[in-house]
Amino acid sequence: MRVGNTSLRLVSDGEYRLDGAGLFGLMPKTEWQQLAEPDEQNRIRIQLHCLLIETAAQTILVDTGYGDKLSAQERDLMCLQGDGRLLGSLAASGVAPEEIDVVINTHLHGDHCGGNTRLNERGELVPTFPNALYYVQRLELAEAMFPNERTRGTYHRENIEPVERSGQLRVLWGDTRLVDEVRVMITPGHTAAHQSVVVESGGETAVFLADTAHWPLHMERLEVLTAYDAQPLVTLETKRRLARWAIEHKALLIFNHHPDGMAGYLYPTDRPDRFRLEPVAL
Ligand SMILES: [Zn+2]
């Protein structure tokens, strides 16, 4: 994908399986199983897409997937699989870990920042991208470092602390322009300080939504919310605001968790709470 003078590419950290009721929240199974066929354990396929943004000056990676620190048992449990995972996908795009200048974590759930760090040959935890600055929101960092009973299963210090120790962590206070063509915008709800990444170049706009809308369906129907959102009704209002903004700015919406990799433009319908996504070929 090209947006003005920037190049955008989805890079996969693999695929896993997630409980259907988690992804579709209050939507009855009779309805969601027509959209996604569950396996015998009621799970559906979920992609771990990260976004590679190449501007004239910088190579930027948005989110880092689950990474390689999970045990074989943990990987088996969620059917996590993929050829070479994130580093293999980056290599296939001709990008070495040393070439990443900026890592942006939309939030710090395990499936979005697990690849921030890795175990080196001596078994030490080190940043996976040795020359990158890693940008995270201050409030998200606080939530991750001091999780509560509901969030502690997905927040892991080993994804962050090595980055802080190496001096590569940069903490953001809200909406921030990081480079000329790329800025982050707080899109709260999935987590209190979840951020989406906006690319603006040559009069064109794209936004990597991350978990504000896992699948296009979550954007097309405002009331469809995952069971994972920390503040579901805040997500609802974020999506309402985002939908208006996306239509007004003709922004390309990029989705991270759909198994086929999805992006498209949003259009209004005759109902204020429904939208229609016109997909574009990736
Ligand atoms: Zn996620």
PDB file of N, CA and C in Angstrom, residues 17 50 105 119 179 183 209 228 244:
ATOM      1  N   ARG A  17      -5.621 -18.815  17.624  1.00  0.00           N
ATOM      2  CA  ARG A  17      -7.071 -19.011  17.741  1.00  0.00           C
ATOM      3  C   ARG A  17      -7.576 -18.447  19.059  1.00  0.00           C
ATOM      4  N   CYS A  50       1.183  -6.785  12.148  1.00  0.00           N
ATOM      5  CA  CYS A  50       1.828  -5.552  12.562  1.00  0.00           C
ATOM      6  C   CYS A  50       1.946  -4.704  11.295  1.00  0.00           C
ATOM      7  N   ASN A 105       4.063   0.889  20.108  1.00  0.00           N
ATOM      8  CA  ASN A 105       3.126  -0.094  20.679  1.00  0.00           C
ATOM      9  C   ASN A 105       1.767   0.585  20.837  1.00  0.00           C
ATOM     10  N   LEU A 119      15.106 -13.334  23.866  1.00  0.00           N
ATOM     11  CA  LEU A 119      16.209 -13.893  24.641  1.00  0.00           C
ATOM     12  C   LEU A 119      17.417 -14.013  23.723  1.00  0.00           C
ATOM     13  N   VAL A 179       6.847  11.637  13.534  1.00  0.00           N
ATOM     14  CA  VAL A 179       7.655  12.119  12.404  1.00  0.00           C
ATOM     15  C   VAL A 179       6.680  12.868  11.489  1.00  0.00           C
ATOM     16  N   ARG A 183       1.627  10.083  13.093  1.00  0.00           N
ATOM     17  CA  ARG A 183       1.276  10.536  14.435  1.00  0.00           C
ATOM     18  C   ARG A 183       0.444   9.464  15.131  1.00  0.00           C
ATOM     19  N   LEU A 209      -5.851   0.770  13.125  1.00  0.00           N
ATOM     20  CA  LEU A 209      -6.803   0.870  14.237  1.00  0.00           C
ATOM     21  C   LEU A 209      -6.377   0.075  15.461  1.00  0.00           C
ATOM     22  N   TYR A 228     -12.891  -8.260  25.516  1.00  0.00           N
ATOM     23  CA  TYR A 228     -11.574  -7.920  26.064  1.00  0.00           C
ATOM     24  C   TYR A 228     -11.437  -6.442  26.393  1.00  0.00           C
ATOM     25  N   ARG A 244     -16.864   8.871  11.970  1.00  0.00           N
ATOM     26  CA  ARG A 244     -17.133  10.197  11.368  1.00  0.00           C
ATOM     27  C   ARG A 244     -15.846  10.785  10.787  1.00  0.00           C
TER      28      ARG A 244
END
